[in-house]
GROMACS .gro file of C-alpha atoms in nm:
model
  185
    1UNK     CA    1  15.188  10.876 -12.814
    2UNK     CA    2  15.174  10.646 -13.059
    3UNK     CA    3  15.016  10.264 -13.076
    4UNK     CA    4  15.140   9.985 -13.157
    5UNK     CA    5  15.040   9.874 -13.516
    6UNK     CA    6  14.874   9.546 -13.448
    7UNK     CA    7  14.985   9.362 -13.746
    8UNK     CA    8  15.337   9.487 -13.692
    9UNK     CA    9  15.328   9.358 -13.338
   10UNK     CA   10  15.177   8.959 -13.455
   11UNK     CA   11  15.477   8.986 -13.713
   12UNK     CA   12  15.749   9.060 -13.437
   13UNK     CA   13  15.548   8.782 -13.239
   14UNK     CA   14  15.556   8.486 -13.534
   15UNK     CA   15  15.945   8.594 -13.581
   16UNK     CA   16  15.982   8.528 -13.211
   17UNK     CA   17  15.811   8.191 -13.171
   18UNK     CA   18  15.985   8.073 -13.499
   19UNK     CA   19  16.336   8.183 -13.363
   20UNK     CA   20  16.272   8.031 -13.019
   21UNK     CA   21  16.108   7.723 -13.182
   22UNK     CA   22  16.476   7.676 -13.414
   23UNK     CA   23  16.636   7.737 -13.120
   24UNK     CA   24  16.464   7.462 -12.927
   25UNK     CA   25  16.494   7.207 -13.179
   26UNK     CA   26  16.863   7.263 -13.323
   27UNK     CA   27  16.941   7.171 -12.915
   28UNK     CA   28  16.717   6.857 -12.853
   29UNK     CA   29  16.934   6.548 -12.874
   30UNK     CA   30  16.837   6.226 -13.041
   31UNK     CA   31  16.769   5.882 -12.823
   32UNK     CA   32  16.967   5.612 -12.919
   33UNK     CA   33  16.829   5.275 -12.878
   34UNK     CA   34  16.511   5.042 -12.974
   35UNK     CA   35  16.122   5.137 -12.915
   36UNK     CA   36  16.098   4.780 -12.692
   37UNK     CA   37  15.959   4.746 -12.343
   38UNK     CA   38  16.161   4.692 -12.010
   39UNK     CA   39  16.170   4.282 -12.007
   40UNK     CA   40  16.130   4.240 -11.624
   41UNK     CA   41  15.826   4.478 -11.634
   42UNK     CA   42  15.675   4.285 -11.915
   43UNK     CA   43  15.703   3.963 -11.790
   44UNK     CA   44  15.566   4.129 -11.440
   45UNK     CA   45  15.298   4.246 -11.606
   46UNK     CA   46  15.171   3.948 -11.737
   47UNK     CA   47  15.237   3.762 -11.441
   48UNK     CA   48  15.005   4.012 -11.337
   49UNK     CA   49  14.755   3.995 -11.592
   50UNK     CA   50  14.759   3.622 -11.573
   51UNK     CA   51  14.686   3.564 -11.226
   52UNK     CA   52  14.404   3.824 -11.204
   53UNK     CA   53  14.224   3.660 -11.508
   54UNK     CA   54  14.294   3.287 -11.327
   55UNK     CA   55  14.089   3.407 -11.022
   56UNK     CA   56  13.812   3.600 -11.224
   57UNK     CA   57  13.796   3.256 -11.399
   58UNK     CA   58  13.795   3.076 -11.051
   59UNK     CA   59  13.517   3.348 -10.890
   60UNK     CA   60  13.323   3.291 -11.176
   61UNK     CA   61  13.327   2.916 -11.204
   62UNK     CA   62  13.288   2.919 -10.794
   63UNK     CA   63  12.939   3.121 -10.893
   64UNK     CA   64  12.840   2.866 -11.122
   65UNK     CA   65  12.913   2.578 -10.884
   66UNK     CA   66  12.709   2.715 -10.596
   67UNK     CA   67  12.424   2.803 -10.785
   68UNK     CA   68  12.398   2.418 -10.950
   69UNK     CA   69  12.424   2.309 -10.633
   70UNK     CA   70  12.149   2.513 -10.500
   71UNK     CA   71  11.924   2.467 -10.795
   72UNK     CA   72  11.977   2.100 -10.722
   73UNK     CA   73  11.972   2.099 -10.341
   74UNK     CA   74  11.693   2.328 -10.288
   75UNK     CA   75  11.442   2.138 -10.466
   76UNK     CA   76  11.526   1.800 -10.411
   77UNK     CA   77  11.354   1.747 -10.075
   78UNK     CA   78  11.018   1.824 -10.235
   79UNK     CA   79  11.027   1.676 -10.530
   80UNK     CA   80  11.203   1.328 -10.395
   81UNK     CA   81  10.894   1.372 -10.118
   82UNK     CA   82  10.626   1.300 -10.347
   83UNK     CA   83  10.710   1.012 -10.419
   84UNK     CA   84  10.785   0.920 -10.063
   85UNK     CA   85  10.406   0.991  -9.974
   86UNK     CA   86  10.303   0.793 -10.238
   87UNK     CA   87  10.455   0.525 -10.218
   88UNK     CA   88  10.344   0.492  -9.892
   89UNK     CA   89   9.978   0.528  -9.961
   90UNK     CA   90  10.043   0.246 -10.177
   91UNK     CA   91  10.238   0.040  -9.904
   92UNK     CA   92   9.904   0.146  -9.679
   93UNK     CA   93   9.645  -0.003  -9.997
   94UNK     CA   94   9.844  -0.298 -10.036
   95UNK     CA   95   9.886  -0.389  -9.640
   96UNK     CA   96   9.515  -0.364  -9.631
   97UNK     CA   97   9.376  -0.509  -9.931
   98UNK     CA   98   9.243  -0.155 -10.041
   99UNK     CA   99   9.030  -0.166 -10.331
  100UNK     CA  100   9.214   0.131 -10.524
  101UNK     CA  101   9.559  -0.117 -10.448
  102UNK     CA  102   9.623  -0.106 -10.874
  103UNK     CA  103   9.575   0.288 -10.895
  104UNK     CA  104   9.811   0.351 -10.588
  105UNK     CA  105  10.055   0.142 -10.729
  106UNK     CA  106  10.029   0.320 -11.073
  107UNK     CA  107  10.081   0.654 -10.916
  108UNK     CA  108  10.343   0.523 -10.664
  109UNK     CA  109  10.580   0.434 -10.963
  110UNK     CA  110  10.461   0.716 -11.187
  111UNK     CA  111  10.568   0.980 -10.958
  112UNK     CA  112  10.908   0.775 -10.824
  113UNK     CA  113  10.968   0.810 -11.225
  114UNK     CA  114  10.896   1.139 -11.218
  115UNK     CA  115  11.070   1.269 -10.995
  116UNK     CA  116  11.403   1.037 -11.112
  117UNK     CA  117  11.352   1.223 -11.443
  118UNK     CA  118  11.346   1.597 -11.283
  119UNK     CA  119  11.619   1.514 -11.063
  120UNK     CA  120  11.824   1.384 -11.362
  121UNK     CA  121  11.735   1.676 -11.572
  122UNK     CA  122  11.877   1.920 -11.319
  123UNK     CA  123  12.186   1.729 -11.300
  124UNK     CA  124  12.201   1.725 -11.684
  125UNK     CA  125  12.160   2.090 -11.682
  126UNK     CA  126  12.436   2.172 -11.486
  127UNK     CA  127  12.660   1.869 -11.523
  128UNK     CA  128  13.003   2.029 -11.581
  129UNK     CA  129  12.922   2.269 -11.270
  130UNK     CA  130  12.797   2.042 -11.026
  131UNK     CA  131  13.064   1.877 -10.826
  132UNK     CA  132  13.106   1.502 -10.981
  133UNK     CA  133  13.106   1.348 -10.618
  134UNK     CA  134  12.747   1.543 -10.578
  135UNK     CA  135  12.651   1.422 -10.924
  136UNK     CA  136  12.681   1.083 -10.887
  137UNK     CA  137  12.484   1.077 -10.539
  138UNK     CA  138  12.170   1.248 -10.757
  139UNK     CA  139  12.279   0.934 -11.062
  140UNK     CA  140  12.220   0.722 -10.768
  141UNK     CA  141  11.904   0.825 -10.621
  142UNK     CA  142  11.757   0.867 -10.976
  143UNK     CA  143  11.917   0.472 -11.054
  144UNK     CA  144  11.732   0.340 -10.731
  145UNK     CA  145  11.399   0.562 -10.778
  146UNK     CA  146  11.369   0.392 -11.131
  147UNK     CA  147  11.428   0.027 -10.959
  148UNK     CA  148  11.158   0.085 -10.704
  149UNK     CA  149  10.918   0.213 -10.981
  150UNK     CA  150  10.969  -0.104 -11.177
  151UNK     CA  151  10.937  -0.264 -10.860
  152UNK     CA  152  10.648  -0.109 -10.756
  153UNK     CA  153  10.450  -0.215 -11.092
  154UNK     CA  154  10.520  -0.582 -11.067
  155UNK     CA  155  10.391  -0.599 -10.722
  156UNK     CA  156  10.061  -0.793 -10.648
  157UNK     CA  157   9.868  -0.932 -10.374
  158UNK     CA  158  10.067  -1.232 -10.408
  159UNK     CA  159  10.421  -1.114 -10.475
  160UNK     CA  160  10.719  -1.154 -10.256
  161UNK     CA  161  10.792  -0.821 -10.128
  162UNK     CA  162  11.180  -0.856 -10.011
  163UNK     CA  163  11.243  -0.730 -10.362
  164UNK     CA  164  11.075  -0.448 -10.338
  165UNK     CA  165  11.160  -0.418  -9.951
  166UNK     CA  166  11.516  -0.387 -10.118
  167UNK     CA  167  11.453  -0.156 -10.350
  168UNK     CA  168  11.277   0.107 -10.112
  169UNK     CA  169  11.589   0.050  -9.903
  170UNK     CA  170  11.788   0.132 -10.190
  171UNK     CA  171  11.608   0.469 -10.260
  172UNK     CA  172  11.607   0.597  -9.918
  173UNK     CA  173  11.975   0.577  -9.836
  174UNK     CA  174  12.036   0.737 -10.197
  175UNK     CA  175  11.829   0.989 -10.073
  176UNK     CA  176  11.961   1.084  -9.739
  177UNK     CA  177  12.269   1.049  -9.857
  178UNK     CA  178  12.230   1.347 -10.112
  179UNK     CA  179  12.035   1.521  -9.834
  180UNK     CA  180  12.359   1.492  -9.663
  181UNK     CA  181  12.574   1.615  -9.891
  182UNK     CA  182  12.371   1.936  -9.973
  183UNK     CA  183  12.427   2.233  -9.801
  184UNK     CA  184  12.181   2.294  -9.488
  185UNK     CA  185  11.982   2.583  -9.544
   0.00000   0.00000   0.00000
C-alpha cells in the first residue's frame, strides 16, 4: 500500500479551498443602499441615553443636597448652643451685678460671632447644594446672631435692655426655626 505524499495531499487541499472560496464569492450578492442607522432606533436610543444621564445627574445632585444639608444640620445645634450658654452666663453676671459682668459680655458676643461665622461658612461651602429656602433660614440666624453680638457689647449696667431683649428674641426664633427645618435625626 502506498501513502499519501503529504505535500501532494496540502496541494489538492489549497486547490480545494481556492475553488470553493471562487465559488463562494462569484455567488454573494451586493447590498444596495446607504451605511446609515434605522431613524426610529436612533432617536430611541437617545431618548434612551438622555433620560438615563438626566437621572444619574438628578441621583447625583440628590447626594449632594442631602449631604449639605446634613453637614449643616448636624452641627448646628452645638455650635448655635455655645453661644446660647453664654450668653446666658452673661444675662446671669449682669442680673446680679457680677464682678466678671465685662468678660461675660466679651465672650457672650465673641462666641454669638463665632458661631454666625461657622454657620455662614458651611452655608458658603455648599451654597448651590443646599436648598435656598434652608439657606436663607441659616442667613437669618447668622444676621440675628451678629445683632445680638453687637448688642451684647454695648450693654452696661445702665443700658436699656428691650434692645437687646429684641435681639435675643430675634436669634432664638431664627434658630428654632432652622432646627425645624432640618431633618430629625
Amino acid at each position: 500500500m502506498k501513502l499519501l505524499d503529504p505535500r501532494g495531499f496540502g496541494m489538492v487541499c489549497a486547490t480545494g479551498a481556492v475553488a470553493i472560496g471562487l465559488v463562494v464569492a462569484g455567488c454573494a450578492n451586493r447590498v444596495e443602499g446607504s451605511p446609515s442607522p434605522n431613524a426610529s432606533d436612533l432617536a430611541a436610543y437617545k431618548t434612551e441615553a438622555t433620560s438615563s444621564s438626566a437621572a444619574a445627574t438628578s441621583s447625583r445632585r440628590a447626594a449632594a443636597q442631602a449631604k449639605a444639608i446634613s453637614d449643616n444640620c448636624g452641627p448646628f445645634p452645638t455650635t448655635t448652643g455655645a453661644g446660647v450658654s453664654k450668653y446666658n452666663e452673661f444675662v446671669d453676671a449682669h442680673d446680679s451685678n457680677a464682678p466678671d459682668y465685662v468678660a461675660k459680655r466679651d465672650g457672650a458676643a465673641s462666641t454669638l460671632e463665632d458661631a454666625a461665622n461657622t454657620v455662614e461658612r458651611g452655608v458658603s461651602a455648599v451654597k448651590d447644594t443646599l436648598p435656598p429656602d434652608l439657606a436663607s433660614k441659616f442667613t437669618e440666624y447668622v444676621n440675628a446672631a451678629r445683632a445680638l453680638a453687637d448688642e451684647t457689647r454695648r450693654m452696661t449696667y445702665t443700658a436699656p435692655v428691650s434692645a437687646l431683649n429684641d435681639a435675643s428674641k430675634r436669634v432664638n426664633d431664627a434658630r428654632n426655626v432652622v432646627r425645624d427645618s432640618c431633618p430629625k435625626r
